[in-house]
Amino acid sequence: MPDVQSLVREKAQAAHDAAVAMSILRSGEKNKALLAMAQALVTHAEEILQANAEDMARAQANAMKTSMQDRLRLTPERIAGMAEGLRQVAQLKDPVGEVIGGSTLPNGLTITKVRVPIGVVGIIYEARPNVTADAIGLCLKSGNTVVLKGGSEALHSNRTIAKILSEAAQKEGVPAGAVQFIDVTDRQAVTELIRMNGLVDVVIPRGSARLIQAVVQNATVPVIETGAGVCHTFVDETADCDMARKIAINAKVQRPSVCNAMETLLVHENVAQNFLPAMLDDFFKAGVTIFGCEKTQKFDEKVQPATDEDWATEYGDLRLSIKIVSGIDEALSHIARYGTRHSECIVTRDMQNAKRFQAEVDAAVVYVNASTRFTDGFEFGFGAEIGISTQKLHARGPMALPELTSYKYLVNGDGQIRG
Amino acid sequence: MPDVQSLVREKAQAAHDAAVAMSILRSGEKNKALLAMAQALVTHAEEILQANAEDMARAQANAMKTSMQDRLRLTPERIAGMAEGLRQVAQLKDPVGEVIGGSTLPNGLTITKVRVPIGVVGIIYEARPNVTADAIGLCLKSGNTVVLKGGSEALHSNRTIAKILSEAAQKEGVPAGAVQFIDVTDRQAVTELIRMNGLVDVVIPRGSARLIQAVVQNATVPVIETGAGVCHTFVDETADCDMARKIAINAKVQRPSVCNAMETLLVHENVAQNFLPAMLDDFFKAGVTIFGCEKTQKFDEKVQPATDEDWATEYGDLRLSIKIVSGIDEALSHIARYGTRHSECIVTRDMQNAKRFQAEVDAAVVYVNASTRFTDGFEFGFGAEIGISTQKLHARGPMALPELTSYKYLVNGDGQIRG
């Protein structure tokens, strides 16, 4: 057995070697491959389900949490969903080759700024096997080659999906080597992958905050940080209380496990008396556990005291912290301190405060009078999503195909030299 | 004396604390400040020259290389040049607030994608004090706050320039804290600065390949890699030999110390006999030392043998390596192996080869029939340059004001929730 470093280097080198051929593949060829890949998932559904059954058996033997088991489990419907996802990616506009700028210089040189693939994209993810198909589809469509390192819990499922997709893609002219799957469970593989400068152009970690921070702290390859969301909704003094309640309930309970769900509700002290009793009632009926500041606790004895840690926690479930604030200044400074630059919302009728909130909150998406749950590539109309960036370099917020590209300048002359 | 870590953290925190106020400063206010800063440099020229004299005295005592002494030296003219640079930045279009996309969703939500400052920019540089003024000007104009760590050789000069500019900026309403200068020579300060996640949003190293690699290898904050340029010119079979000679001479000798200068000339074997004798003559007349492959050596006994290391070296002076290749395939694979993704050129009359070279070379700027020396923010018409990115994330090639920005999504609704 080769050592992990050699294995990862070999995979990264293969993806690197395939990158130029992949970058110049035409849209029509890529789309044909994506459709064939979708078909291959359906054709080989039984093989995928068998591999998944092995992962599920081990998960059950290891007493994996039910919610994690649910993410790991594949069904014929879920496989059909993965295939449909690939067909949708085939329909999307190819970002590669788009001319995004340019000029003719006084000396006659023409400069054309054109979108090109990033090159080799590393994807590091956890127990959701559908990410394997999503990531391969999006990377190939945007002309990139891809190196995948999934969670060990899903090894059999991921390996099988990657093999099926890679074979189907190759049959349709995608260069051999364009899809690389790191077929080991050793965590060392992640450490190696994120230090393959010169072979890997970017790594995108998808999963828990712990995984993402480990990648950010140890990578020498550029990273796009995704995911962690401690999202706030601030109910301003002038808010429409009914609207605010609907937005807050939706932001918390419609799907509490995702990163754009609300974790903290901030309430202007002048509206608390009108707003909070019915709001708390809604939350309790929905099964939400509330951690509140001292003032909030006075509204209902079921409100538990919030600690400093609560303000900084992405619960990801039916828990919520609530703080009564003296106004927009305190709301802004609370968000600046505890927010994760993901999605933040103000509910208000005050135009001045709406404008100020959007200008001063440092986050990927800043809402006025709408649920933070809309932060999503599909909801935004991008047709796809590879993740939600919470950093400010390269891409911010929902990332789709254009965010998987770079650009280069093509300069054409007829002998120009610099004076 | 506080320890270096605390000192750097304090500076980064101050820049972070000033970031929101800086981000919402209006263009008119920023421009007024830039003009006042330019004036302050002129008014305080004597103070700057005195500080620079201290640095120069130490440089001479330490027998610093003459070329480095030249970079370090300030004169009244150079100070006037720095001031003029700030005035030019004041004239440039402010990228902040530019709407770069948006849509109205079927549910009525409006999405506006708007340019915002990155936040806190760390600049790590070496012995050129003019970088202090350039970087402060560009960062403030683009609404960022800045933390500077310059080379210890220029400490007195940099400190004085930063102090003068910071004071002048503050008088005109730039938030206190927006300009931070790390006033120590300890190299540990760099290590601390590049790990200030949560306080510093990006670091841009400017200087030697060694400095840049040290930053890339050790940073946990996102980095924009700049600079190293092993640039090639490929003279194709069908090249106009006179044009090729002019382009090659310009790319090598017009300013050999800069990153967009040519380091390797690749010559198609079928044109070598026609092209090389006069070309070598030009180079020798210009004082260029040539390291060539075996075939090249046969053209002139003054050609020295090239080693594998030569192909990978950014000489930065009047040395050049030359290789005779069998055609465009060998040229492309040589560039893929030894190029640094900076600037590459083909001289050809063959449209097919021109197109293929531009499609397949993975570099920031790919030229047909023009000198690589044009890779420059001013030459490209950007009006400024903070560096030349050789990575593919966020920014590639010459970086000016827009490359110092990120974006955020402003979403406006009237109570929309997700179904």
XYZ file of N, CA and C in Angstrom, chain A residues 133-217:
255
model
N -21.811 13.609 -6.352
C -22.363 13.852 -7.690
C -22.481 15.344 -7.984
N -22.973 16.108 -7.009
C -23.101 17.569 -7.189
C -21.770 18.194 -7.561
N -20.751 17.875 -6.760
C -19.453 18.527 -6.933
C -18.821 18.137 -8.266
N -18.917 16.866 -8.621
C -18.356 16.440 -9.910
C -19.065 17.171 -11.044
N -20.380 17.236 -10.979
C -21.146 17.889 -12.044
C -20.777 19.361 -12.198
N -20.730 20.087 -11.087
C -20.453 21.523 -11.144
C -19.019 21.802 -11.579
N -18.073 21.003 -11.068
C -16.670 21.222 -11.440
C -16.456 20.952 -12.922
N -16.995 19.843 -13.438
C -16.784 19.536 -14.855
C -17.481 20.564 -15.745
N -18.692 20.937 -15.391
C -19.403 21.917 -16.215
C -18.616 23.222 -16.322
N -17.959 23.614 -15.237
C -17.179 24.852 -15.256
C -15.745 24.619 -15.737
N -15.482 23.445 -16.329
C -14.188 23.193 -16.972
C -13.056 22.839 -16.029
N -13.391 22.584 -14.769
C -12.364 22.230 -13.801
C -12.225 20.719 -13.678
N -11.057 20.281 -13.251
C -10.933 18.909 -12.794
C -11.106 18.945 -11.281
N -11.386 17.778 -10.690
C -11.784 17.782 -9.292
C -11.127 16.629 -8.532
N -10.691 16.932 -7.326
C -10.188 15.895 -6.426
C -11.118 15.874 -5.219
N -11.730 14.720 -4.968
C -12.728 14.600 -3.900
C -12.169 13.857 -2.703
N -12.420 14.414 -1.514
C -12.120 13.669 -0.292
C -13.370 13.736 0.579
N -14.125 12.645 0.596
C -15.358 12.601 1.371
C -15.138 11.996 2.747
N -16.189 12.022 3.549
C -16.108 11.460 4.892
C -15.994 9.940 4.852
N -15.290 9.385 5.833
C -15.067 7.936 5.828
C -16.371 7.171 6.010
N -17.385 7.811 6.661
C -18.662 7.135 6.877
C -19.318 6.758 5.550
N -19.018 7.549 4.507
C -19.702 7.344 3.222
C -18.767 6.760 2.172
N -17.681 6.157 2.617
C -16.633 5.751 1.667
C -17.148 4.861 0.541
N -17.919 3.834 0.900
C -18.374 2.911 -0.148
C -19.304 3.602 -1.130
N -20.228 4.395 -0.605
C -21.168 5.117 -1.470
C -20.412 6.073 -2.390
N -19.535 6.889 -1.800
C -18.811 7.898 -2.580
C -17.941 7.259 -3.661
N -17.235 6.223 -3.260
C -16.339 5.539 -4.194
C -17.128 5.040 -5.411
N -18.282 4.440 -5.136
C -19.080 3.871 -6.219
C -19.640 4.962 -7.132
N -20.157 6.018 -6.516
C -20.704 7.126 -7.318
C -19.604 7.762 -8.169
N -18.454 8.000 -7.557
C -17.350 8.639 -8.291
C -16.902 7.759 -9.453
N -16.827 6.458 -9.223
C -16.380 5.540 -10.278
C -17.373 5.547 -11.446
N -18.650 5.445 -11.118
C -19.680 5.407 -12.159
C -19.672 6.698 -12.979
N -19.576 7.832 -12.280
C -19.609 9.115 -12.982
C -18.345 9.328 -13.808
N -17.215 8.943 -13.243
C -15.953 9.130 -13.944
C -15.925 8.298 -15.224
N -16.388 7.057 -15.132
C -16.401 6.190 -16.319
C -17.352 6.725 -17.391
N -18.527 7.144 -16.953
C -19.497 7.673 -17.917
C -18.967 8.939 -18.585
N -18.293 9.785 -17.799
C -17.753 11.030 -18.337
C -16.673 10.741 -19.377
N -15.788 9.812 -19.041
C -14.695 9.477 -19.959
C -15.189 8.941 -21.281
N -16.243 8.135 -21.208
C -16.794 7.583 -22.454
C -17.265 8.684 -23.385
N -17.631 9.825 -22.799
C -18.139 10.932 -23.609
C -17.068 11.972 -23.907
N -15.808 11.633 -23.660
C -14.742 12.530 -24.081
C -14.164 13.426 -23.002
N -14.667 13.294 -21.765
C -14.023 14.031 -20.669
C -12.655 13.388 -20.434
N -11.587 14.211 -20.308
C -10.248 13.625 -20.197
C -10.126 12.670 -19.008
N -9.439 11.557 -19.229
C -9.128 10.664 -18.114
C -8.376 11.488 -17.078
N -8.683 11.281 -15.840
C -7.988 12.026 -14.795
C -8.767 13.224 -14.294
N -9.830 13.596 -14.980
C -10.560 14.802 -14.597
C -11.294 14.632 -13.268
N -11.648 13.395 -12.927
C -12.329 13.141 -11.655
C -11.448 12.230 -10.809
N -11.005 12.721 -9.684
C -10.144 11.948 -8.790
C -10.839 11.773 -7.454
N -10.894 10.541 -6.987
C -11.510 10.263 -5.690
C -10.435 9.673 -4.772
N -10.233 10.291 -3.638
C -9.209 9.800 -2.707
C -9.830 8.705 -1.856
N -9.416 7.492 -2.190
C -10.127 6.309 -1.704
C -9.518 5.781 -0.402
N -9.318 6.659 0.555
C -8.797 6.222 1.859
C -9.584 6.931 2.954
N -9.557 6.356 4.141
C -10.263 6.983 5.254
C -9.313 7.788 6.134
N -8.036 7.626 5.917
C -7.028 8.298 6.736
C -7.200 9.822 6.656
N -7.318 10.468 7.835
C -7.487 11.917 7.855
C -6.272 12.657 7.292
N -5.143 11.998 7.334
C -3.913 12.575 6.800
C -4.107 13.005 5.334
N -5.008 12.319 4.647
C -5.248 12.646 3.237
C -5.719 14.090 3.072
N -6.523 14.564 4.016
C -6.977 15.952 3.955
C -5.794 16.894 4.099
N -4.972 16.624 5.108
C -3.797 17.463 5.356
C -2.897 17.539 4.128
N -2.752 16.425 3.447
C -1.908 16.424 2.247
C -2.560 17.230 1.124
N -3.847 16.988 0.921
C -4.547 17.627 -0.205
C -4.502 19.148 -0.107
N -4.649 19.663 1.105
C -4.709 21.117 1.267
C -3.334 21.780 1.253
N -2.299 20.978 1.003
C -0.950 21.550 0.899
C -0.319 21.240 -0.455
N -1.139 20.890 -1.436
C -0.620 20.528 -2.757
C -0.494 21.760 -3.661
N 0.222 22.760 -3.184
C 0.417 23.962 -3.990
C 1.092 23.597 -5.314
N 0.617 24.230 -6.372
C 1.191 23.943 -7.684
C 0.394 22.864 -8.401
N -0.325 22.045 -7.652
C -1.165 21.013 -8.281
C -2.656 21.299 -8.058
N -2.998 21.789 -6.883
C -4.404 22.073 -6.571
C -4.563 23.593 -6.484
N -5.554 24.141 -7.179
C -5.701 25.603 -7.233
C -6.565 26.166 -6.125
N -7.516 25.383 -5.638
C -8.376 25.861 -4.554
C -8.966 24.641 -3.850
N -9.177 24.750 -2.557
C -9.951 23.718 -1.860
C -11.185 24.362 -1.245
N -12.287 23.625 -1.344
C -13.554 24.088 -0.772
C -13.997 23.040 0.246
N -13.934 23.377 1.533
C -14.429 22.438 2.545
C -15.933 22.628 2.726
N -16.642 21.528 2.791
C -18.089 21.585 3.039
C -18.424 20.676 4.195
N -19.032 21.234 5.235
C -19.416 20.381 6.353
C -19.401 21.154 7.649
N -18.984 20.497 8.713
C -19.047 21.088 10.044
C -18.052 22.231 10.183
N -18.346 23.092 11.143
C -17.440 24.199 11.440
C -16.052 23.670 11.791
N -16.005 22.525 12.438
C -14.713 21.962 12.845
C -13.875 21.587 11.612
N -14.523 20.906 10.674
C -13.828 20.539 9.435
C -13.311 21.791 8.728
N -14.188 22.781 8.599
C -13.833 23.986 7.845
C -12.667 24.712 8.513
N -12.730 24.837 9.834
C -11.639 25.527 10.527
C -10.325 24.756 10.423
N -10.405 23.439 10.464
C -9.180 22.640 10.325
C -8.545 22.895 8.958
N -9.377 23.015 7.934
C -8.850 23.280 6.589
C -8.254 24.686 6.521
N -9.001 25.685 7.021
C -8.525 27.067 6.979
C -7.186 27.207 7.719
N -7.079 26.540 8.865
C -5.883 26.691 9.688
C -4.661 25.995 9.093
